[in-house]
XYZ file of C-alpha atoms in Angstrom:
425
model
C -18.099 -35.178 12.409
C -18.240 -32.149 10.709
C -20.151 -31.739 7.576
C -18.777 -29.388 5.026
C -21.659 -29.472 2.749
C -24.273 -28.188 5.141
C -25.634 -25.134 4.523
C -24.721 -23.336 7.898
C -21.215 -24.239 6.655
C -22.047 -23.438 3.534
C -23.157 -19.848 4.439
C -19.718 -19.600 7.032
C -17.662 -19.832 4.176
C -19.452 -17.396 1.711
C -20.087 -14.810 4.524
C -16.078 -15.185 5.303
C -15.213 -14.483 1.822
C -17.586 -11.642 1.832
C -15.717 -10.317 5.297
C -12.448 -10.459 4.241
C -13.703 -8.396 0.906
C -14.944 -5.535 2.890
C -11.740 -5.369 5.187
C -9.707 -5.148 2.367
C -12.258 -2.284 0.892
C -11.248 -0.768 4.654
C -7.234 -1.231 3.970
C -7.306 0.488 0.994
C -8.884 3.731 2.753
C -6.433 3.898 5.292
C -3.309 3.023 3.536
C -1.120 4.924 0.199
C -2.623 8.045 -1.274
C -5.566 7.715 0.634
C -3.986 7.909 4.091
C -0.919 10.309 2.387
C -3.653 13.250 1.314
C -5.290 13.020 4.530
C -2.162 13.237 6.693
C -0.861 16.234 4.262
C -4.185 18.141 4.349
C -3.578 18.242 7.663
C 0.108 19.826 7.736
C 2.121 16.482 8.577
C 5.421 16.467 7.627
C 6.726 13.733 5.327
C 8.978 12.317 7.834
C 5.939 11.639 9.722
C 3.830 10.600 7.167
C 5.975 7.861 6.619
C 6.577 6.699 9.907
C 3.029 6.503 10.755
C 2.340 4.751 6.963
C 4.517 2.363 8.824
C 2.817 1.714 12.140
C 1.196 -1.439 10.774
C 4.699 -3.457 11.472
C 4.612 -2.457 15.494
C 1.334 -3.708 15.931
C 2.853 -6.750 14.940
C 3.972 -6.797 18.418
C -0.076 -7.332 19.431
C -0.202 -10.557 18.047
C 1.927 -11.873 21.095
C -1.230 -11.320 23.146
C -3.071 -13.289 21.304
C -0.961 -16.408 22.881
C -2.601 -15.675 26.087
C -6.207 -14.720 24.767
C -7.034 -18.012 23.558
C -7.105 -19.370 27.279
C -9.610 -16.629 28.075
C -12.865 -18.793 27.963
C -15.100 -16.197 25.829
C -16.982 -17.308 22.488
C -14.170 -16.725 19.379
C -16.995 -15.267 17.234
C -17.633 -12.321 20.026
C -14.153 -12.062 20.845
C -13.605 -11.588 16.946
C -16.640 -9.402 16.223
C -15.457 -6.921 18.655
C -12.089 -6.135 18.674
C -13.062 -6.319 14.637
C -15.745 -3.731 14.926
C -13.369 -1.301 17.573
C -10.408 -1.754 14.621
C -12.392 -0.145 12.261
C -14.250 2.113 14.090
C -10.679 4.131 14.571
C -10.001 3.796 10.831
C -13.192 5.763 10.411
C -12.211 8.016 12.979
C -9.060 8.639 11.145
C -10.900 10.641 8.569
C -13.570 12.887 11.109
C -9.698 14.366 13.082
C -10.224 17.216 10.051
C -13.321 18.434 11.661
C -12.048 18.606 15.272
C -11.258 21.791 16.266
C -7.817 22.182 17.677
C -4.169 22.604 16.548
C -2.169 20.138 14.330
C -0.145 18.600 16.992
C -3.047 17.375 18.922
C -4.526 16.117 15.486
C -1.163 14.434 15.260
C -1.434 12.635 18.587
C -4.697 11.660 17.561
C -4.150 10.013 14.186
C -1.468 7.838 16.162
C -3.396 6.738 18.727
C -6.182 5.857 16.353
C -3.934 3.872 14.083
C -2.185 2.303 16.438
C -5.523 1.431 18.338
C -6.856 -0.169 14.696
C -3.978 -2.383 13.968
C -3.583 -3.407 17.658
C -7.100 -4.581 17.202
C -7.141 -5.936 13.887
C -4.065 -8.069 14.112
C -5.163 -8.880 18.064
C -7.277 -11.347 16.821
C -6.151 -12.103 13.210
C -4.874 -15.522 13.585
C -7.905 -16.457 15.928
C -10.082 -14.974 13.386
C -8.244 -16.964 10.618
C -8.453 -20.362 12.327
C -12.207 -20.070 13.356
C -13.451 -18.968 10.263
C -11.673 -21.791 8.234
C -12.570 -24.101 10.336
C -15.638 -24.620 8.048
C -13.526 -25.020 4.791
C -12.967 -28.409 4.111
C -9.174 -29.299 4.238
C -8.512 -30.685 1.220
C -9.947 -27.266 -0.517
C -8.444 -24.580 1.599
C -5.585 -23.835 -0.896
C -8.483 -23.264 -3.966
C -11.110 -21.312 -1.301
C -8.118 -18.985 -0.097
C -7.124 -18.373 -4.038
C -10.483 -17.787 -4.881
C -11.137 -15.465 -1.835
C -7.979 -13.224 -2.461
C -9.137 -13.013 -5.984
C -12.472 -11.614 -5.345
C -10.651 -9.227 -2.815
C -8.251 -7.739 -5.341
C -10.828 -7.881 -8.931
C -13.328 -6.321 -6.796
C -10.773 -3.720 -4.704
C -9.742 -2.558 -8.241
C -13.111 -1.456 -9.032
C -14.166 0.051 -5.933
C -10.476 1.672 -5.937
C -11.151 3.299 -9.141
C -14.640 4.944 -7.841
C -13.343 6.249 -4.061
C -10.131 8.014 -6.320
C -12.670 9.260 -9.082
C -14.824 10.826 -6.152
C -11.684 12.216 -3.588
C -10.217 13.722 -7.070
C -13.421 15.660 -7.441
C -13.740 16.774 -4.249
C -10.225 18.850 -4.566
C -10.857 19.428 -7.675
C -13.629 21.258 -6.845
C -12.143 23.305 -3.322
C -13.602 20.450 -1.293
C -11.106 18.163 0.220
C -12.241 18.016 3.349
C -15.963 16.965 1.716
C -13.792 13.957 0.197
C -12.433 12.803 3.437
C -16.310 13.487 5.161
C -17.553 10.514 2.187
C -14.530 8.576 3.264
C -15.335 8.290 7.092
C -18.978 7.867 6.126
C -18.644 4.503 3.748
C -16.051 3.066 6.261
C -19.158 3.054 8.644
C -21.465 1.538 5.943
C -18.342 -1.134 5.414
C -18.390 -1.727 9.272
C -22.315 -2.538 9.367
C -21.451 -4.756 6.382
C -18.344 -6.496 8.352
C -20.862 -6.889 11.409
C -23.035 -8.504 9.565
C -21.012 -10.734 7.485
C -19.360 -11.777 11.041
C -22.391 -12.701 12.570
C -23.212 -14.793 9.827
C -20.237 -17.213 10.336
C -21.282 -20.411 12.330
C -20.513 -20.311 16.412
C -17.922 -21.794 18.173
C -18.928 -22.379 21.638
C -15.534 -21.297 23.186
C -12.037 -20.518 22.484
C -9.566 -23.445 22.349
C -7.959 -23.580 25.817
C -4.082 -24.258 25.007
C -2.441 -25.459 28.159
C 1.111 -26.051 26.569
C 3.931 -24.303 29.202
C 5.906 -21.420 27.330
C 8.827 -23.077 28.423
C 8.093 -26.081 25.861
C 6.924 -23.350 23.645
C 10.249 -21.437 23.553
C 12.067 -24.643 23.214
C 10.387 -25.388 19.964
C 10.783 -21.816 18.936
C 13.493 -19.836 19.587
C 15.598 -22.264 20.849
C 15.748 -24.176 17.454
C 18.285 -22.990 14.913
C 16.231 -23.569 12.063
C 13.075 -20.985 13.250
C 15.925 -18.183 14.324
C 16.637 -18.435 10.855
C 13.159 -17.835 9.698
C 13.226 -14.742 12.150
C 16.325 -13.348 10.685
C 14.612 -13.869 7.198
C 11.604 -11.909 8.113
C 14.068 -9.296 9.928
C 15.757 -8.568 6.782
C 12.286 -8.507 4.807
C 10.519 -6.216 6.864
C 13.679 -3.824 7.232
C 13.590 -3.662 3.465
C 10.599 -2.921 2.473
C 9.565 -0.895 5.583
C 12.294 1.673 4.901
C 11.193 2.098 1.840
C 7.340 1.117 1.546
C 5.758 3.666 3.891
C 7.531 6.579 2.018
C 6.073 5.856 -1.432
C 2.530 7.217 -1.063
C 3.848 10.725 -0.374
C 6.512 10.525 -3.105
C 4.018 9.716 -5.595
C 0.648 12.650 -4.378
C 3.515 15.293 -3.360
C 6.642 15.181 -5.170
C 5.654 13.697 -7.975
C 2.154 15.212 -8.431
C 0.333 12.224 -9.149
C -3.711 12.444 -8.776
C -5.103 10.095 -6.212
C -7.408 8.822 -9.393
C -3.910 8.073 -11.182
C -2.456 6.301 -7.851
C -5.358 4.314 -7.884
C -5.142 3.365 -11.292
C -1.724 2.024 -11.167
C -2.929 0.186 -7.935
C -5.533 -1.672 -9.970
C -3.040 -2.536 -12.466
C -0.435 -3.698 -9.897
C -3.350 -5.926 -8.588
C -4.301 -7.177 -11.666
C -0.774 -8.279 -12.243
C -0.491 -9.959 -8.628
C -4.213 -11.617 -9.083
C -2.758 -13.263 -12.285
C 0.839 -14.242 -10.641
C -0.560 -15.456 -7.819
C -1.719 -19.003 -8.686
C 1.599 -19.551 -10.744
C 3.435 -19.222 -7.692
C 1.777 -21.028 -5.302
C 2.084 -24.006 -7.282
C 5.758 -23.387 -7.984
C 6.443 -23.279 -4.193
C 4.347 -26.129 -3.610
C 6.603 -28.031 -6.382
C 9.885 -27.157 -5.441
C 9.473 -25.683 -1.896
C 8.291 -22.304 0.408
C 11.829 -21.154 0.418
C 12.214 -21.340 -3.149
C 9.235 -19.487 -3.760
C 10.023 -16.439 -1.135
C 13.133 -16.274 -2.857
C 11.721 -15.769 -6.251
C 9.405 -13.616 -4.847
C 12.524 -11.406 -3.280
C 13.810 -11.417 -6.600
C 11.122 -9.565 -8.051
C 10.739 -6.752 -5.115
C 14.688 -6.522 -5.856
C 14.277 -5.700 -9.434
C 11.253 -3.293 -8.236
C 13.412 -1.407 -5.958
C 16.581 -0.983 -8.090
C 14.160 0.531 -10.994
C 12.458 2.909 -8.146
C 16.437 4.145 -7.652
C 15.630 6.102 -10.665
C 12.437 7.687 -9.807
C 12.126 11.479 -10.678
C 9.637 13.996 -12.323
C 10.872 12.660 -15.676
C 10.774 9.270 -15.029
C 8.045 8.908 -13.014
C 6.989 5.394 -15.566
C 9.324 3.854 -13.095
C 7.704 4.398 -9.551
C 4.943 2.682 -11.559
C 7.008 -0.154 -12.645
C 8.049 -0.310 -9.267
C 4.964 -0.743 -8.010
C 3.804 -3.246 -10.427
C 6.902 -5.588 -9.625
C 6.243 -4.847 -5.661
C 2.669 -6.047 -5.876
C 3.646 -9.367 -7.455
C 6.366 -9.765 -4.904
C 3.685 -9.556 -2.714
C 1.908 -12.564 -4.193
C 4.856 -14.632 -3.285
C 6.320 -13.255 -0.315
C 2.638 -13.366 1.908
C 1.898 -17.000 0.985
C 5.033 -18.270 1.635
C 6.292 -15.934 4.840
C 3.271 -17.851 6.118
C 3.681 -21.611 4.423
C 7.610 -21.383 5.427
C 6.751 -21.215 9.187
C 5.166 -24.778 8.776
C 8.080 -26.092 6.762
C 10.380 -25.782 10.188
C 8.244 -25.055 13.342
C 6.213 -28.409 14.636
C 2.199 -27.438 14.248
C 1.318 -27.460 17.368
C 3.554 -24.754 18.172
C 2.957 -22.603 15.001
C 0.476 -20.123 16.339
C 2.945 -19.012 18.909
C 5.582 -19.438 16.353
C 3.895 -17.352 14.168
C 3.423 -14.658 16.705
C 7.063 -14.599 17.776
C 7.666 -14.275 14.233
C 5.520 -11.432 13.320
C 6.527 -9.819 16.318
C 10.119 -9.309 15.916
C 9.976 -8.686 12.368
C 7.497 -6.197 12.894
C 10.081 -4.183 15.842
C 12.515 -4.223 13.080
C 10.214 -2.777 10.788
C 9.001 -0.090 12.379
C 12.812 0.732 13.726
C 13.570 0.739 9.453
C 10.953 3.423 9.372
C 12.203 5.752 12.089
C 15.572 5.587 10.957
C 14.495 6.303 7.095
C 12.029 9.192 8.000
C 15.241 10.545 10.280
C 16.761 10.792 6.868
C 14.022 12.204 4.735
C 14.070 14.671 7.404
C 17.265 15.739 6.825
C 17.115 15.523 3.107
C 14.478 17.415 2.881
C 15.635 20.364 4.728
C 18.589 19.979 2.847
C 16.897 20.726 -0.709
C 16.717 17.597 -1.662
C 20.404 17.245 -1.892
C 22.925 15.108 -0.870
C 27.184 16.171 -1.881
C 25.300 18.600 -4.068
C 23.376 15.990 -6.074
C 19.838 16.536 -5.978
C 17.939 13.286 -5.224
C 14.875 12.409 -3.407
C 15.272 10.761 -0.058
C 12.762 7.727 -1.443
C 15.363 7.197 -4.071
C 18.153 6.811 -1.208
C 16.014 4.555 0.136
C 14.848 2.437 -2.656
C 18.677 2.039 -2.776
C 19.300 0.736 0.742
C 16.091 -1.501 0.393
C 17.592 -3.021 -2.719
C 20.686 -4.033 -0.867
C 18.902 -5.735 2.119
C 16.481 -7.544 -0.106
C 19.382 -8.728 -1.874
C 20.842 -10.065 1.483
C 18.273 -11.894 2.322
C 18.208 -13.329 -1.670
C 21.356 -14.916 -0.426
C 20.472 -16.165 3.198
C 17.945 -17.802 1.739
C 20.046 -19.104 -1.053
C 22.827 -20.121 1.550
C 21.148 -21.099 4.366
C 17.390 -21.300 4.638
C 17.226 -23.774 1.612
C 19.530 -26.209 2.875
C 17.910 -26.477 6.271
C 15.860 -29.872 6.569
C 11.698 -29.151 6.560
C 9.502 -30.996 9.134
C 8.466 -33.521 7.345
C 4.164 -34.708 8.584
């Protein structure tokens, strides 16, 4: 019987919180103005910036593995410790490409392959890394632990966003950029010691749980049932949405719209703020009235966020900040229950697989979104910025577009996903 007061389970849970703080310190280093300056330093075009801001949906595709690597009989904590420590070791490498000596198309190839080789490990493992290291939070709790933890993730990411944009700002300020992006790569490597450790830390479990259910059963619960298609055509329209839009926004804001990395970051600490504060409010309005409800609340908001960002221009830049503001606390909603609404129709001993299938196809989609929108920048931009003569900025076009799907899926949730009838344990 397990005993959630002990102090090895004790320690699990506090070095867990601790690991999941410095892999979101990680994310923000590779991800918005960060990753944006570092790609443009380097002569990428926007079309590509965006496209690769957006490679985090295909690795969704990883995540299927990780239905066959819990039969492999090797100990979850070294299975999760290094694929963890390989992911970021290529997000640190992302920032030392500068230094290598040869031409920007072979810098290109390697900032792909790096962040494609992060995510693919990161999200390899993430579910087996979520269900081991929870396993040591006591179930009636988990809902208050996982607030808590995502709290001290975003108070303390505000902070330490504030400092890393203070210090890059200097750096180019001063001639330096290059000296910026040299600090980067050298506290990501400080941040993976600290993820190492914090790992290690986390009680053992022998081996990995040996699932021998057929993937013909598997499929039948799955995609076979009209209720979980449903759920995949939700997340379709989701990640179409915001991924033709979402990756684009880092470069509108550092290169057409001038914005500091300091300022980027201080909008993200507000945004964050705003999401840390909305966040308990709607988990328990989704726990009163339902998951669906509260994704399409959630929806609602990133709705509003992208109609505003429409309007986005040199002189109204107040609203890409708005937008962002209204994004994060879609966020808030949208990642709890994306999650919470897979239980509400998949059986649970299918929903890793579920889950996987899920992610998956929604993250295809995604990425597809991203190609087809940075396809368009392309051609916008090359145009002058002008489409029929009226100037406007490709990420307005697509703020546009995303509003419209988002609003689709408002209503398929409304219309379809709501009346469906949840699994009831």
């Amino acid at each position: 019987m397990k005993d959630f007061n002990s102090i090895e389970y004790k320690r699990s849970r506090n070095a867990y919180m601790a690991q999941c703080t410095v892999e979101y310190f990680v994310s923000l280093l590779v991800t918005d103005a960060f990753l944006a300056k570092l790609l443009s330093s380097i002569g990428i075009s926007d079309m590509i910036i965006g496209i690769i801001s957006s490679f985090i949906t295909l690795a969704f595709v990883i995540q299927l593995m990780s239905i066959f690597l819990v039969k492999v009989k090797v100990s979850t904590k070294k299975l999760v410790i290094f694929f963890d420590t390989i992911s970021i070791f290529f997000f640190m490498f992302l920032y030392v490409v500068p230094f290598i000596p040869i031409d920007k198309t072979q810098k290109t190839i390697l900032i792909v392959v790096s962040i494609i080789a992060a995510y693919a490990g990161k999200y390899l493992i993430h579910s087996i890394c979520f269900k081991w290291a929870n396993s040591f939070v006591d179930p009636n709790h988990r809902a208050e632990y996982s607030a808590v933890k995502e709290m001290i993730s975003l108070f303390s990411g505000m902070i330490f966003t504030l400092i890393t944009g203070y210090i890059i700002d200097r750096y180019e300020d001063v001639g330096n950029l290059n000296g910026g992006f040299l600090f980067i790569a050298a506290f990501i490597l400080i941040l993976n010691i600290s993820n190492f450790v914090c790992l290690c830390m986390i009680k053992k479990e022998e081996q990995m749980e040996d699932s021998t259910i057929p993937m013909r059963e598997v499929l039948k619960n799955t995609i076979s049932d009209k209720n979980f298609r449903n759920i995949i055509i939700l997340t379709v329209l989701w990640d179409v949405a915001r991924y033709f839009t979402v990756g684009f926004i880092g470069v509108f804001k550092t290169k057409d719209l001038m914005m500091s990395v300091l300022f980027v970051q201080v909008v993200n600490i507000i945004a964050n703020f705003a999401r840390m504060i909305i966040s308990k409010p709607f988990g328990r309005y989704s726990d009163k009235h339902s998951f669906a409800k509260g994704f399409r609340m959630a929806l609602c908001i990133a709705a509003i966020g992208f109609f505003i960002n429409m309007f986005t221009t040199n002189k109204t830049w107040i609203f890409v900040v708005i937008y962002t503001i209204l994004y994060n606390c879609s966020v808030a909603g949208t990642n709890q229950n994306s999650f919470n609404i897979t239980y509400s129709y998949v059986d649970e001993k299918y929903i890793t697989q579920a889950m996987a299938i899920k992610n998956c196809i929604g993250g295809i989609f995604g990425f597809a979104a991203s190609l087809v929108a940075g396809s368009i920048l392309d051609v916008i931009q090359k145009n002058g910025n002008q489409i029929f003569g009226i100037h406007i900025y490709a990420q307005q076009l697509f703020s546009g577009i995303s509003f419209v799907i988002t609003f689709v899926a408002i209503v398929f949730l409304k219309k379809v996903i709501e009346k469906q009838k949840v699994v009831i344990r």
